[in-house]
Short mmCIF file of C-alpha atoms in Angstrom, two decimals:
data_model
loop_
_atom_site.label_atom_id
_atom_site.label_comp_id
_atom_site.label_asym_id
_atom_site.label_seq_id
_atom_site.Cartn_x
_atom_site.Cartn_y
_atom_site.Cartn_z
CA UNK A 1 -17.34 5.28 4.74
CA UNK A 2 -17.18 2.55 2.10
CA UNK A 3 -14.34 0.33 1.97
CA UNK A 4 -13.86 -1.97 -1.17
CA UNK A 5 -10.51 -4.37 -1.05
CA UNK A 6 -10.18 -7.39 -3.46
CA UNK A 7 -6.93 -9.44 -4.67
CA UNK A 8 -5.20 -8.87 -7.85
CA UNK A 9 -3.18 -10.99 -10.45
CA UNK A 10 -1.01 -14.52 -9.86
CA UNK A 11 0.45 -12.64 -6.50
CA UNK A 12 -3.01 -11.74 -4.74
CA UNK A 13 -2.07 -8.56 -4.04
CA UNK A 14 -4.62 -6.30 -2.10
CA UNK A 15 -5.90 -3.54 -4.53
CA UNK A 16 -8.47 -1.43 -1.97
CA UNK A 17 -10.63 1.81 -3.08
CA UNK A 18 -11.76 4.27 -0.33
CA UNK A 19 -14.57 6.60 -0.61
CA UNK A 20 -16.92 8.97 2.17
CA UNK A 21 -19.49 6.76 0.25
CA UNK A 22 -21.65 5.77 -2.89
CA UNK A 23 -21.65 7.79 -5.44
CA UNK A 24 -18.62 9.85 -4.16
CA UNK A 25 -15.39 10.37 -5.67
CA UNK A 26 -12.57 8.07 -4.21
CA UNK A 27 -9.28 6.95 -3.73
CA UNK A 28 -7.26 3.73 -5.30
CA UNK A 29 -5.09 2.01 -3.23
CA UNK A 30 -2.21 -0.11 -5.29
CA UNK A 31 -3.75 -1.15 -8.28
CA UNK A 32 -1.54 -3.98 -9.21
CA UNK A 33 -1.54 -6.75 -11.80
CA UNK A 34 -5.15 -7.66 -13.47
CA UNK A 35 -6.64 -4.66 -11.73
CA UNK A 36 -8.05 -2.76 -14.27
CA UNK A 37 -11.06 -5.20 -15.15
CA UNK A 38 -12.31 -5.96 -10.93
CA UNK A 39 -11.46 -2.31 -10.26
CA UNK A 40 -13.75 -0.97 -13.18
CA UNK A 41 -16.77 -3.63 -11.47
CA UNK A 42 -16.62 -1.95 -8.24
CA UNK A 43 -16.62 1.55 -9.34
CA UNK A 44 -19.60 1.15 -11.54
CA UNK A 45 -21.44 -0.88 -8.93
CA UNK A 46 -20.96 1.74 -6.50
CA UNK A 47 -21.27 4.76 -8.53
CA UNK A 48 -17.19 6.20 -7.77
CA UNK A 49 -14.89 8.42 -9.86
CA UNK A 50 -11.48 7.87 -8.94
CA UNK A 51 -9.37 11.22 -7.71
CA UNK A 52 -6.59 9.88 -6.80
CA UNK A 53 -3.76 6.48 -7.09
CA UNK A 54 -1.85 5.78 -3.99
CA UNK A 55 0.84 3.03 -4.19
CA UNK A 56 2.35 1.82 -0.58
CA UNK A 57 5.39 0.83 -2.37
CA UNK A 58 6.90 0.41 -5.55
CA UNK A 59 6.52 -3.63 -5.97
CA UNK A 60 4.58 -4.51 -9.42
CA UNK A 61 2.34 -6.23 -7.82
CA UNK A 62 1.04 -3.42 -6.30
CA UNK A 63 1.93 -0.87 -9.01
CA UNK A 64 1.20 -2.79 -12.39
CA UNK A 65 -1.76 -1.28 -13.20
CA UNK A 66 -1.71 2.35 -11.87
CA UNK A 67 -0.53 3.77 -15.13
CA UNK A 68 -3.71 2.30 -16.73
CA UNK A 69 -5.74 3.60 -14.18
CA UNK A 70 -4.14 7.22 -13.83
CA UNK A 71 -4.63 6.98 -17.81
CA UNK A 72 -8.44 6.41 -18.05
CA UNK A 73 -9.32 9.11 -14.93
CA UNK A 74 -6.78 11.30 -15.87
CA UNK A 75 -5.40 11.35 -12.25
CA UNK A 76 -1.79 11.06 -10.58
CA UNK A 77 -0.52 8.39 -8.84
CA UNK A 78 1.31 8.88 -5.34
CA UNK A 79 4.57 6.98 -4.07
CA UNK A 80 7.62 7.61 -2.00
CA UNK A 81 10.29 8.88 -4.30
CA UNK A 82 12.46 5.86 -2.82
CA UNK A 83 10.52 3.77 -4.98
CA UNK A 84 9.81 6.02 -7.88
CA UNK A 85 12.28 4.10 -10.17
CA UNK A 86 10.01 0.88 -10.30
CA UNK A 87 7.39 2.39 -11.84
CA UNK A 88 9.57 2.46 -15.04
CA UNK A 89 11.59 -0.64 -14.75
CA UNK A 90 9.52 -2.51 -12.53
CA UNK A 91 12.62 -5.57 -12.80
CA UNK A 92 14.92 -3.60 -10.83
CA UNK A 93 13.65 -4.07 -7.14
CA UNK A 94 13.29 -7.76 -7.56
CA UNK A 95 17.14 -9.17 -8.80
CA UNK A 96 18.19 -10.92 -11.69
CA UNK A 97 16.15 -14.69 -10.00
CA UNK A 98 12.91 -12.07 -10.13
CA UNK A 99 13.56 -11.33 -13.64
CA UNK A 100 13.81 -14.47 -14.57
CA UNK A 101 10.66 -15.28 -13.09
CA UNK A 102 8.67 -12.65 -14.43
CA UNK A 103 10.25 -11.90 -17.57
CA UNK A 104 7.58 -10.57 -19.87
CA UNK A 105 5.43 -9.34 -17.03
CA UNK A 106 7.36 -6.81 -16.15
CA UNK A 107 6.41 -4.11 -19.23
CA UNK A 108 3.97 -2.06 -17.65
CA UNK A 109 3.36 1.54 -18.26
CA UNK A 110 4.22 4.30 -15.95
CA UNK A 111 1.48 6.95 -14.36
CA UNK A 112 2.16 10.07 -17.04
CA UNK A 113 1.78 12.50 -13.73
CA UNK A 114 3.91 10.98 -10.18
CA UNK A 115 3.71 12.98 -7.34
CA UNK A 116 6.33 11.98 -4.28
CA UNK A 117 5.12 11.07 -0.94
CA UNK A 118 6.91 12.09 2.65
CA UNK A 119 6.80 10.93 5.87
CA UNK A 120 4.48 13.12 7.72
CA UNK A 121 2.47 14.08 4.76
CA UNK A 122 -0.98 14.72 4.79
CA UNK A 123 -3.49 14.13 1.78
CA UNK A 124 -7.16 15.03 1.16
CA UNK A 125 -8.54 13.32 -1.15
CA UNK A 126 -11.78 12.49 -2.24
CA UNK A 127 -13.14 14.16 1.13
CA UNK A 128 -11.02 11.58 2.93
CA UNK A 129 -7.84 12.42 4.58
CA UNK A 130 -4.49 10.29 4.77
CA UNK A 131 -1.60 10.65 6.83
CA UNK A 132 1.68 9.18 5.36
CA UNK A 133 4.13 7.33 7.55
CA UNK A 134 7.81 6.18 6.08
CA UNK A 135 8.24 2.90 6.91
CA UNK A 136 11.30 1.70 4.64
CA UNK A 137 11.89 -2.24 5.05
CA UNK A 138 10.02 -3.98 2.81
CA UNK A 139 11.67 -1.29 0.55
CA UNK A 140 13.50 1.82 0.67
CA UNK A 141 10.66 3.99 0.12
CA UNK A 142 7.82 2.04 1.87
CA UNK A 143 5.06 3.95 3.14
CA UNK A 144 1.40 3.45 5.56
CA UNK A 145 -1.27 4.92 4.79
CA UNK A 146 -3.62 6.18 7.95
CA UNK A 147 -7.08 7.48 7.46
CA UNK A 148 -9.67 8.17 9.71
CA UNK A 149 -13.53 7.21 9.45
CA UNK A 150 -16.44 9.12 10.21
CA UNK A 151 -17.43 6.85 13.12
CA UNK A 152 -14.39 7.29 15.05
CA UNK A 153 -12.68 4.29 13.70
CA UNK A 154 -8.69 4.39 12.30
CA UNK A 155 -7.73 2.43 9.16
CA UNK A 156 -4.09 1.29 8.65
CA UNK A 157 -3.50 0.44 5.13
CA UNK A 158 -0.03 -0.81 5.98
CA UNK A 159 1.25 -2.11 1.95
CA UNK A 160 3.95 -4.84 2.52
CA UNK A 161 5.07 -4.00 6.44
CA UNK A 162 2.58 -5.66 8.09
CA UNK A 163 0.84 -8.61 7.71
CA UNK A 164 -1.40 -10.80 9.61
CA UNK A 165 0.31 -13.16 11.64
CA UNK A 166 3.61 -12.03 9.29
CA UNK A 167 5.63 -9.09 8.11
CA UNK A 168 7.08 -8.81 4.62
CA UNK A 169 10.30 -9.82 3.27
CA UNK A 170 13.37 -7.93 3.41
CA UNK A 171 15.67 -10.09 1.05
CA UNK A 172 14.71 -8.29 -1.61
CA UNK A 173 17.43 -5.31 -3.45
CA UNK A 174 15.94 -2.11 -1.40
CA UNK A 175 15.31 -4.38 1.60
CA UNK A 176 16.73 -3.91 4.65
CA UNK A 177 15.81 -6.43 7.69
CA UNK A 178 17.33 -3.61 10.41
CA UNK A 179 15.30 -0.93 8.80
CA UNK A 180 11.95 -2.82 9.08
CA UNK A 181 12.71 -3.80 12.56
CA UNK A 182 12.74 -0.18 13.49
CA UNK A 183 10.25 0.55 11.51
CA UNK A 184 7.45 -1.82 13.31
CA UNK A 185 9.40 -0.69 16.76
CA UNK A 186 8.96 3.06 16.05
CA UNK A 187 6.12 3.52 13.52
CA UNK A 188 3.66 0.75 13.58
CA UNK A 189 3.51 -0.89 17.72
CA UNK A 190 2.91 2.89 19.05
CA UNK A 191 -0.38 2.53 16.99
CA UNK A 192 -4.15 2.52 18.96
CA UNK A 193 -4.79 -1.26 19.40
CA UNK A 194 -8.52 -1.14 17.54
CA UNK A 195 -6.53 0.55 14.69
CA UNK A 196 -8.00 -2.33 11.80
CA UNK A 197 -5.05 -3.14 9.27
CA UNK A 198 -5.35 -3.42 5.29
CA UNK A 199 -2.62 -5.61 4.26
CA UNK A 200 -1.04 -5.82 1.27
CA UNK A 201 -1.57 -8.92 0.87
CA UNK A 202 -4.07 -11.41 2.95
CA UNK A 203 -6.77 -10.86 5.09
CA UNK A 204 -7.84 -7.79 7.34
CA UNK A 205 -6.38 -7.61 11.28
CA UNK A 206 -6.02 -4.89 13.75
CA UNK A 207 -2.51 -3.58 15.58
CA UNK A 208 -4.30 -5.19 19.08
CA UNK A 209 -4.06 -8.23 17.49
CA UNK A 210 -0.91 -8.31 16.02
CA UNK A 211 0.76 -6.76 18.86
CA UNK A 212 -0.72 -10.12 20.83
CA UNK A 213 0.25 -13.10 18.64
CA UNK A 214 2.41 -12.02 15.15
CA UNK A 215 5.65 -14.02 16.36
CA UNK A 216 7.73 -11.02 14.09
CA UNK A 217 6.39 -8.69 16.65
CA UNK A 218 7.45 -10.71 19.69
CA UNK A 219 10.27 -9.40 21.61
CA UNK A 220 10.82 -6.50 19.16
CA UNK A 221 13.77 -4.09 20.35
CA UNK A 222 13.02 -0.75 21.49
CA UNK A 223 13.37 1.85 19.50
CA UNK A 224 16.09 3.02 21.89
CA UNK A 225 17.54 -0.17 20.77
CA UNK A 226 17.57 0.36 17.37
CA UNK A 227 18.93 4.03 17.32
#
């Protein structure tokens, strides 16, 4: 299985691409800001044709550039329907202090064909497949992405939930502190331990490890307890 992830744009947001291998059609994991050019690198380097655009959440970091992409490979992109609204007003999830910040940045253009993600989904695509997992948070509509590789091994591309050694903010409009909490309780701990973890941002880790020393993680209520 080949496994491509590289930073994007002033945020460093992980854009990955999954494929069964070179040559092979594959899959585009949140193509965000300054994607397009890196993106376009790795796929001619490595021979792939993307199928597919899947978006973890609805952050422009992670989103910018999927209507761009979708465009050129005439492909959909896939998000929670939660977090459909940012792909056309991209502003709206971050407050009026985001705005500000951004200003300008925000005008992206939206993937022409959306199709809406649920928790329990499953995907094939590009010979791979991808189980969905709601994890709202981060944001309302929030989701992991598991995927299995041909040597036995579990992938966790886990957007802006999980993080090594951190989780992701919750301060945001859409976040919701109590929400993530149960998330990481219910969704995320009961994961294998050698489960390895894409982030959306920063380097690669696994749930073992996390589970061991991410101080978020430490003395997490039960899920009873967050009921």
């Amino acid at each position: 299985m080949l496994v491509l992830g590289f930073p994007v744009g002033p945020l460093q947001a992980n854009c990955y691409v999954l494929a069964r291998g070179e040559g092979e059609p594959c899959v585009v994991v949140d193509p965000g800001q300054d994607a397009v050019p890196p993106l376009a690198d790795r796929l001619r380097e490595h021979r792939l044709t993307p199928a597919a655009v899947l978006l973890t959440h609805g952050h422009f970091d992670h989103v910018f550039s999927a209507g761009a992409v979708c465009a050129e490979h005439d492909i959909a992109a896939h998000i929670h329907p939660a977090d459909r609204f940012m792909l056309t007003d991209p502003g709206a999830a971050l407050g009026p202090a985001g705005r500000q910040l951004f200003g300008d940045a925000l005008v992206m253009d939206a993937p022409s064909e959306v199709r809406e993600l649920a928790d329990g989904d499953v995907l094939e695509l590009a010979g791979l497949r991808f189980d969905v997992t709601h994890t709202p948070g981060h944001t309302s509509g929030s989701v992991l992405f598991g995927v299995g590789t041909e040597e036995g091994g579990r992938l966790l591309l886990s957007g802006d939930t999980l993080f090594a050694g951190a989780i992701g903010r919750t301060d945001l409009p859409g976040g919701d502190h109590g929400r993530m909490l149960k998330s990481l309780s219910t969704k995320v701990l009961p994961l294998d331990d050698d489960t390895v973890v894409l982030p959306g941002h920063g380097p690669t880790t696994t749930i073992g490890r996390e589970r061991a020393g991410n101080p978020f993680l430490q003395g997490l209520p039960t899920s009873d307890a967050l009921s």
